[in-house]
PDB file of C-alpha atoms in Angstrom:
ATOM      1  CA  GLU A   9      -8.208  28.218  12.857  1.00  0.00           C
ATOM      2  CA  ALA A  10     -11.192  26.964  10.931  1.00  0.00           C
ATOM      3  CA  GLY A  11     -10.898  23.422   9.561  1.00  0.00           C
ATOM      4  CA  VAL A  12     -11.694  22.012   6.163  1.00  0.00           C
ATOM      5  CA  ALA A  13     -15.396  22.586   5.296  1.00  0.00           C
ATOM      6  CA  GLN A  14     -17.410  20.269   3.152  1.00  0.00           C
ATOM      7  CA  SER A  15     -21.083  20.287   1.977  1.00  0.00           C
ATOM      8  CA  PRO A  16     -23.407  18.635   1.818  1.00  0.00           C
ATOM      9  CA  ARG A  17     -22.826  16.160   4.615  1.00  0.00           C
ATOM     10  CA  TYR A  18     -25.176  13.668   3.153  1.00  0.00           C
ATOM     11  CA  LYS A  19     -26.681  13.018  -0.328  1.00  0.00           C
ATOM     12  CA  ILE A  20     -28.949  10.342  -1.678  1.00  0.00           C
ATOM     13  CA  ILE A  21     -29.476  10.121  -5.453  1.00  0.00           C
ATOM     14  CA  GLU A  22     -30.628   7.569  -7.951  1.00  0.00           C
ATOM     15  CA  LYS A  23     -28.192   6.022 -10.446  1.00  0.00           C
ATOM     16  CA  ARG A  24     -27.620   7.988 -13.589  1.00  0.00           C
ATOM     17  CA  GLN A  25     -28.281  11.256 -11.750  1.00  0.00           C
ATOM     18  CA  SER A  26     -25.549  13.826 -11.255  1.00  0.00           C
ATOM     19  CA  VAL A  27     -24.242  15.208  -7.977  1.00  0.00           C
ATOM     20  CA  ALA A  28     -21.691  17.836  -6.845  1.00  0.00           C
ATOM     21  CA  PHE A  29     -19.656  18.199  -3.656  1.00  0.00           C
ATOM     22  CA  TRP A  30     -18.037  21.326  -2.356  1.00  0.00           C
ATOM     23  CA  CYS A  31     -14.882  21.740  -0.335  1.00  0.00           C
ATOM     24  CA  ASN A  32     -13.413  24.882   1.346  1.00  0.00           C
ATOM     25  CA  PRO A  33      -9.829  24.175   2.518  1.00  0.00           C
ATOM     26  CA  ILE A  34      -8.028  25.754   5.442  1.00  0.00           C
ATOM     27  CA  SER A  35      -7.177  29.272   4.660  1.00  0.00           C
ATOM     28  CA  GLY A  36      -3.772  29.587   2.922  1.00  0.00           C
ATOM     29  CA  HIS A  37      -3.423  25.850   2.099  1.00  0.00           C
ATOM     30  CA  ALA A  38      -2.236  25.540  -1.444  1.00  0.00           C
ATOM     31  CA  THR A  39      -2.669  21.758  -1.773  1.00  0.00           C
ATOM     32  CA  LEU A  40      -6.081  20.155  -1.886  1.00  0.00           C
ATOM     33  CA  TYR A  41      -7.004  16.514  -2.149  1.00  0.00           C
ATOM     34  CA  TRP A  42     -10.217  14.529  -2.796  1.00  0.00           C
ATOM     35  CA  TYR A  43     -10.403  11.025  -1.521  1.00  0.00           C
ATOM     36  CA  GLN A  44     -13.040   8.369  -1.997  1.00  0.00           C
ATOM     37  CA  GLN A  45     -13.696   6.086   1.070  1.00  0.00           C
ATOM     38  CA  ILE A  46     -15.800   3.047   0.317  1.00  0.00           C
ATOM     39  CA  LEU A  47     -17.356   1.313   3.330  1.00  0.00           C
ATOM     40  CA  GLY A  48     -14.785  -0.986   4.909  1.00  0.00           C
ATOM     41  CA  GLN A  49     -11.858   0.368   3.006  1.00  0.00           C
ATOM     42  CA  GLY A  50      -9.320   3.067   3.506  1.00  0.00           C
ATOM     43  CA  PRO A  51      -9.512   6.376   1.650  1.00  0.00           C
ATOM     44  CA  LYS A  52      -8.223   6.347  -1.916  1.00  0.00           C
ATOM     45  CA  LEU A  53      -6.918   9.465  -3.571  1.00  0.00           C
ATOM     46  CA  LEU A  54      -9.026  10.722  -6.530  1.00  0.00           C
ATOM     47  CA  ILE A  55      -7.327  13.977  -7.381  1.00  0.00           C
ATOM     48  CA  GLN A  56      -4.696  16.365  -5.960  1.00  0.00           C
ATOM     49  CA  PHE A  57      -4.498  20.125  -6.681  1.00  0.00           C
ATOM     50  CA  GLN A  58      -1.600  22.449  -6.161  1.00  0.00           C
ATOM     51  CA  ASN A  59      -3.283  25.917  -6.258  1.00  0.00           C
ATOM     52  CA  ASN A  60      -5.563  25.612  -9.190  1.00  0.00           C
ATOM     53  CA  GLY A  61      -3.405  23.047 -11.131  1.00  0.00           C
ATOM     54  CA  VAL A  62      -3.899  19.291 -11.138  1.00  0.00           C
ATOM     55  CA  VAL A  63      -0.918  17.381  -9.710  1.00  0.00           C
ATOM     56  CA  ASP A  64      -2.313  13.858  -9.728  1.00  0.00           C
ATOM     57  CA  ASP A  65      -5.619  12.539 -11.171  1.00  0.00           C
ATOM     58  CA  SER A  66      -4.418   9.126 -12.102  1.00  0.00           C
ATOM     59  CA  GLN A  67      -7.185   7.344 -10.116  1.00  0.00           C
ATOM     60  CA  LEU A  68     -10.043   9.657 -11.111  1.00  0.00           C
ATOM     61  CA  PRO A  69     -12.626   7.863 -13.335  1.00  0.00           C
ATOM     62  CA  LYS A  70     -12.589  10.652 -15.855  1.00  0.00           C
ATOM     63  CA  ASP A  71     -15.465   9.288 -17.840  1.00  0.00           C
ATOM     64  CA  ARG A  72     -17.857  10.269 -15.012  1.00  0.00           C
ATOM     65  CA  PHE A  73     -15.870  12.209 -12.373  1.00  0.00           C
ATOM     66  CA  SER A  74     -14.681  15.805 -12.788  1.00  0.00           C
ATOM     67  CA  ALA A  75     -13.142  18.299 -10.349  1.00  0.00           C
ATOM     68  CA  GLU A  76     -12.126  21.891 -10.469  1.00  0.00           C
ATOM     69  CA  ARG A  77     -10.442  24.358  -8.208  1.00  0.00           C
ATOM     70  CA  LEU A  78     -11.055  27.712  -9.695  1.00  0.00           C
ATOM     71  CA  LYS A  79      -9.032  30.621  -8.138  1.00  0.00           C
ATOM     72  CA  GLY A  80      -6.972  27.989  -6.139  1.00  0.00           C
ATOM     73  CA  VAL A  81      -9.274  28.072  -3.124  1.00  0.00           C
ATOM     74  CA  ASP A  82     -12.615  26.195  -3.078  1.00  0.00           C
ATOM     75  CA  SER A  83     -13.043  23.048  -4.994  1.00  0.00           C
ATOM     76  CA  THR A  84     -15.921  21.088  -6.505  1.00  0.00           C
ATOM     77  CA  LEU A  85     -16.074  17.369  -7.266  1.00  0.00           C
ATOM     78  CA  LYS A  86     -18.819  16.219  -9.679  1.00  0.00           C
ATOM     79  CA  ILE A  87     -20.121  12.826 -10.677  1.00  0.00           C
ATOM     80  CA  GLN A  88     -22.215  12.495 -13.848  1.00  0.00           C
ATOM     81  CA  PRO A  89     -23.816   9.999 -14.248  1.00  0.00           C
ATOM     82  CA  ALA A  90     -23.615   8.225 -10.890  1.00  0.00           C
ATOM     83  CA  LYS A  91     -23.386   4.436 -10.523  1.00  0.00           C
ATOM     84  CA  LEU A  92     -24.252   2.234  -7.629  1.00  0.00           C
ATOM     85  CA  GLU A  93     -20.507   1.621  -6.949  1.00  0.00           C
ATOM     86  CA  ASP A  94     -20.020   5.353  -6.303  1.00  0.00           C
ATOM     87  CA  SER A  95     -21.679   5.041  -2.937  1.00  0.00           C
ATOM     88  CA  ALA A  96     -18.984   6.128  -0.527  1.00  0.00           C
ATOM     89  CA  VAL A  97     -17.782   8.985   1.635  1.00  0.00           C
ATOM     90  CA  TYR A  98     -15.917  11.706  -0.256  1.00  0.00           C
ATOM     91  CA  LEU A  99     -13.288  13.330   1.834  1.00  0.00           C
ATOM     92  CA  CYS A 100     -11.550  16.569   1.147  1.00  0.00           C
ATOM     93  CA  ALA A 101      -8.202  17.375   2.681  1.00  0.00           C
ATOM     94  CA  SER A 102      -5.799  20.285   2.517  1.00  0.00           C
ATOM     95  CA  ARG A 103      -2.088  20.660   3.347  1.00  0.00           C
ATOM     96  CA  GLY A 104       0.071  23.569   4.401  1.00  0.00           C
ATOM     97  CA  ASP A 105       3.050  24.794   2.456  1.00  0.00           C
ATOM     98  CA  PHE A 106       6.606  23.636   2.678  1.00  0.00           C
ATOM     99  CA  TRP A 107       7.566  25.959   5.546  1.00  0.00           C
ATOM    100  CA  THR A 108       4.767  25.074   7.866  1.00  0.00           C
ATOM    101  CA  THR A 109       3.507  21.516   7.779  1.00  0.00           C
ATOM    102  CA  TYR A 110       3.250  18.756   5.341  1.00  0.00           C
ATOM    103  CA  GLU A 111       0.336  17.111   7.119  1.00  0.00           C
ATOM    104  CA  GLN A 112      -3.036  16.732   5.584  1.00  0.00           C
ATOM    105  CA  TYR A 113      -6.132  18.035   7.412  1.00  0.00           C
ATOM    106  CA  PHE A 114      -9.397  16.334   6.555  1.00  0.00           C
ATOM    107  CA  GLY A 115     -12.903  17.632   6.383  1.00  0.00           C
ATOM    108  CA  PRO A 116     -15.894  15.704   7.765  1.00  0.00           C
ATOM    109  CA  GLY A 117     -16.733  14.194   4.414  1.00  0.00           C
ATOM    110  CA  THR A 118     -19.870  13.874   2.285  1.00  0.00           C
ATOM    111  CA  ARG A 119     -21.623  10.512   2.476  1.00  0.00           C
ATOM    112  CA  LEU A 120     -23.121   9.624  -0.932  1.00  0.00           C
ATOM    113  CA  THR A 121     -25.727   6.909  -1.340  1.00  0.00           C
ATOM    114  CA  VAL A 122     -26.623   5.931  -4.915  1.00  0.00           C
ATOM    115  CA  THR A 123     -29.876   3.868  -5.206  1.00  0.00           C
TER     116      THR A 123
ATOM    117  CA  GLY B   5       3.383   0.000  -5.547  1.00  0.00           C
ATOM    118  CA  ASP B   6       2.944   1.236  -2.053  1.00  0.00           C
ATOM    119  CA  SER B   7       0.582  -0.622   0.278  1.00  0.00           C
ATOM    120  CA  VAL B   8      -0.430  -0.842   3.926  1.00  0.00           C
ATOM    121  CA  THR B   9      -1.776  -3.877   5.675  1.00  0.00           C
ATOM    122  CA  GLN B  10      -3.610  -3.620   8.961  1.00  0.00           C
ATOM    123  CA  MET B  11      -5.113  -6.233  11.284  1.00  0.00           C
ATOM    124  CA  GLU B  12      -8.724  -6.732  10.697  1.00  0.00           C
ATOM    125  CA  GLY B  13     -11.241  -5.615  13.234  1.00  0.00           C
ATOM    126  CA  PRO B  14     -13.290  -5.133  15.108  1.00  0.00           C
ATOM    127  CA  VAL B  15     -11.124  -5.072  18.163  1.00  0.00           C
ATOM    128  CA  THR B  16     -13.181  -5.175  21.336  1.00  0.00           C
ATOM    129  CA  LEU B  17     -11.584  -4.376  24.637  1.00  0.00           C
ATOM    130  CA  SER B  18     -12.584  -3.533  28.171  1.00  0.00           C
ATOM    131  CA  GLU B  19     -11.721  -0.140  29.546  1.00  0.00           C
ATOM    132  CA  GLU B  20      -8.120   0.033  30.846  1.00  0.00           C
ATOM    133  CA  ALA B  21      -6.937  -2.907  28.689  1.00  0.00           C
ATOM    134  CA  PHE B  22      -3.751  -2.743  26.593  1.00  0.00           C
ATOM    135  CA  LEU B  23      -4.209  -2.036  22.847  1.00  0.00           C
ATOM    136  CA  THR B  24      -2.132  -3.142  19.965  1.00  0.00           C
ATOM    137  CA  ILE B  25      -3.142  -2.635  16.342  1.00  0.00           C
ATOM    138  CA  ASN B  26      -0.697  -4.119  13.896  1.00  0.00           C
ATOM    139  CA  CYS B  27       0.395  -2.358  10.737  1.00  0.00           C
ATOM    140  CA  THR B  28       2.921  -3.408   8.125  1.00  0.00           C
ATOM    141  CA  TYR B  29       3.833  -1.647   4.911  1.00  0.00           C
ATOM    142  CA  THR B  30       5.438  -2.058   1.533  1.00  0.00           C
ATOM    143  CA  ALA B  31       7.010   1.024  -0.010  1.00  0.00           C
ATOM    144  CA  THR B  32       9.687   2.189  -2.348  1.00  0.00           C
ATOM    145  CA  GLY B  33      12.122   4.553  -0.782  1.00  0.00           C
ATOM    146  CA  TYR B  34      11.822   5.803   2.764  1.00  0.00           C
ATOM    147  CA  PRO B  35       8.177   6.552   3.658  1.00  0.00           C
ATOM    148  CA  SER B  36       6.811   8.627   6.429  1.00  0.00           C
ATOM    149  CA  LEU B  37       4.270   6.681   8.510  1.00  0.00           C
ATOM    150  CA  PHE B  38       1.016   7.848  10.077  1.00  0.00           C
ATOM    151  CA  TRP B  39      -1.879   6.763  12.287  1.00  0.00           C
ATOM    152  CA  TYR B  40      -5.159   8.576  11.630  1.00  0.00           C
ATOM    153  CA  VAL B  41      -8.296   8.185  13.781  1.00  0.00           C
ATOM    154  CA  GLN B  42     -11.904   8.569  12.639  1.00  0.00           C
ATOM    155  CA  TYR B  43     -14.502   9.087  15.307  1.00  0.00           C
ATOM    156  CA  PRO B  44     -18.137   8.375  14.378  1.00  0.00           C
ATOM    157  CA  GLY B  45     -19.512  11.016  12.047  1.00  0.00           C
ATOM    158  CA  GLU B  46     -16.281  12.901  11.778  1.00  0.00           C
ATOM    159  CA  GLY B  47     -13.378  13.228   9.384  1.00  0.00           C
ATOM    160  CA  LEU B  48      -9.937  11.739   9.723  1.00  0.00           C
ATOM    161  CA  GLN B  49      -7.648  13.269  12.373  1.00  0.00           C
ATOM    162  CA  LEU B  50      -3.868  12.793  12.533  1.00  0.00           C
ATOM    163  CA  LEU B  51      -3.084  10.850  15.699  1.00  0.00           C
ATOM    164  CA  LEU B  52       0.677  10.497  15.393  1.00  0.00           C
ATOM    165  CA  LYS B  53       3.470  10.229  12.847  1.00  0.00           C
ATOM    166  CA  ALA B  54       7.105   9.104  12.377  1.00  0.00           C
ATOM    167  CA  THR B  55       9.278  10.253   9.572  1.00  0.00           C
ATOM    168  CA  LYS B  56      12.419   7.966   9.832  1.00  0.00           C
ATOM    169  CA  ALA B  57      13.444   4.581  11.113  1.00  0.00           C
ATOM    170  CA  ASP B  58      13.414   4.123  14.900  1.00  0.00           C
ATOM    171  CA  ASP B  59      11.409   7.275  15.405  1.00  0.00           C
ATOM    172  CA  LYS B  60       8.543   6.971  17.926  1.00  0.00           C
ATOM    173  CA  GLY B  61       5.375   8.949  17.448  1.00  0.00           C
ATOM    174  CA  SER B  62       3.117   9.574  20.408  1.00  0.00           C
ATOM    175  CA  ASN B  63      -0.038  11.489  21.235  1.00  0.00           C
ATOM    176  CA  LYS B  64      -2.856  11.139  23.717  1.00  0.00           C
ATOM    177  CA  GLY B  65      -1.247   8.052  25.315  1.00  0.00           C
ATOM    178  CA  PHE B  66      -0.908   6.307  21.927  1.00  0.00           C
ATOM    179  CA  GLU B  67       2.573   5.337  20.573  1.00  0.00           C
ATOM    180  CA  ALA B  68       3.967   3.763  17.496  1.00  0.00           C
ATOM    181  CA  THR B  69       7.598   3.055  16.521  1.00  0.00           C
ATOM    182  CA  TYR B  70       8.866   3.038  12.948  1.00  0.00           C
ATOM    183  CA  ARG B  71      10.532  -0.333  12.500  1.00  0.00           C
ATOM    184  CA  LYS B  72      12.357  -0.463   9.204  1.00  0.00           C
ATOM    185  CA  GLU B  73      13.724  -3.980   9.670  1.00  0.00           C
ATOM    186  CA  THR B  74      10.212  -5.401  10.039  1.00  0.00           C
ATOM    187  CA  THR B  75       8.454  -2.719   7.935  1.00  0.00           C
ATOM    188  CA  SER B  76       6.016  -2.158  10.739  1.00  0.00           C
ATOM    189  CA  PHE B  77       4.341   0.671  12.632  1.00  0.00           C
ATOM    190  CA  HIS B  78       2.206  -0.921  15.283  1.00  0.00           C
ATOM    191  CA  LEU B  79      -0.116   1.314  17.308  1.00  0.00           C
ATOM    192  CA  GLU B  80      -0.129   0.784  21.128  1.00  0.00           C
ATOM    193  CA  LYS B  81      -1.854   2.227  24.191  1.00  0.00           C
ATOM    194  CA  GLY B  82      -1.340   1.095  27.712  1.00  0.00           C
ATOM    195  CA  SER B  83      -4.857   1.713  28.993  1.00  0.00           C
ATOM    196  CA  VAL B  84      -7.750   2.398  26.626  1.00  0.00           C
ATOM    197  CA  GLN B  85     -10.830   4.422  27.489  1.00  0.00           C
ATOM    198  CA  VAL B  86     -14.361   4.274  26.100  1.00  0.00           C
ATOM    199  CA  SER B  87     -13.716   7.532  24.369  1.00  0.00           C
ATOM    200  CA  ASP B  88     -10.965   5.812  22.252  1.00  0.00           C
ATOM    201  CA  SER B  89     -13.663   3.909  20.401  1.00  0.00           C
ATOM    202  CA  ALA B  90     -13.120   4.766  16.699  1.00  0.00           C
ATOM    203  CA  VAL B  91     -11.676   3.481  13.484  1.00  0.00           C
ATOM    204  CA  TYR B  92      -7.873   3.657  13.240  1.00  0.00           C
ATOM    205  CA  PHE B  93      -6.030   3.938   9.894  1.00  0.00           C
ATOM    206  CA  CYS B  94      -2.392   3.309   9.256  1.00  0.00           C
ATOM    207  CA  ALA B  95      -1.004   5.251   6.346  1.00  0.00           C
ATOM    208  CA  LEU B  96       2.258   6.043   4.546  1.00  0.00           C
ATOM    209  CA  ARG B  97       3.612   8.788   2.325  1.00  0.00           C
ATOM    210  CA  THR B  98       6.607   8.650   0.134  1.00  0.00           C
ATOM    211  CA  GLY B  99       7.783  12.245  -0.535  1.00  0.00           C
ATOM    212  CA  THR B 100       6.555  15.382   1.038  1.00  0.00           C
ATOM    213  CA  ALA B 101       4.031  16.338  -1.623  1.00  0.00           C
ATOM    214  CA  SER B 102       2.654  12.915  -2.586  1.00  0.00           C
ATOM    215  CA  LYS B 103      -0.508  11.283  -1.650  1.00  0.00           C
ATOM    216  CA  LEU B 104      -1.263   9.216   1.439  1.00  0.00           C
ATOM    217  CA  THR B 105      -1.762   5.455   1.062  1.00  0.00           C
ATOM    218  CA  PHE B 106      -4.088   4.053   3.633  1.00  0.00           C
ATOM    219  CA  GLY B 107      -4.785   0.671   5.193  1.00  0.00           C
ATOM    220  CA  THR B 108      -8.305  -0.606   5.384  1.00  0.00           C
ATOM    221  CA  GLY B 109      -8.818   0.597   8.944  1.00  0.00           C
ATOM    222  CA  THR B 110      -9.365  -1.157  12.254  1.00  0.00           C
ATOM    223  CA  ARG B 111     -12.426  -0.510  14.320  1.00  0.00           C
ATOM    224  CA  LEU B 112     -11.869  -0.353  18.060  1.00  0.00           C
ATOM    225  CA  GLN B 113     -14.707  -0.714  20.471  1.00  0.00           C
ATOM    226  CA  VAL B 114     -13.994  -0.122  24.241  1.00  0.00           C
ATOM    227  CA  THR B 115     -16.613  -1.203  26.701  1.00  0.00           C
ATOM    228  CA  LEU B 116     -16.989  -0.504  30.365  1.00  0.00           C
TER     229      LEU B 116
END
């Protein structure tokens, strides 16, 4: 079974530029999460999707961050404009349905550096 | 709100030494508890879990017991290997569909 795929793996941009990250979850997983992991901290949930609907985006800085999950499969997270404090690893995770497993499976992450 | 507190690292051990990484939590309700491991350059991997009080999770020689009375879920391994060098995250989840709340992580370095 293929795991969660993310791209790009690394990205360096200047502040005020925009950037987008892509995630392809495990096939059949209805729930998808985006986490932000700042160096030295644990991952923090940004947004949770159930199919193509948003379940929780309470910690997403909506003035600059946006995310979508069209067709309930792939997802894109965008930052526009980026700030220095957005430098972090952005992790995507997906979860199986009620009848299989509740556990979240994580992708390798995208390391963003904002200069 | 929910929170997880882990011992600060790095933890440096010699191969075959005994490992303990402390984790305590604060949560409403009855959380499920997890340990995730992050190897260099890789994503988080579930190491073990426990879903109710007194449950013991185990995997790859690692163990952790859900202690409700002390709100703890300490990670232990009897004999660490160099290949265990990684960052270990304690996490909790309240409810099957809700988010994971992570601790800050503890870096383990095992030397020969």
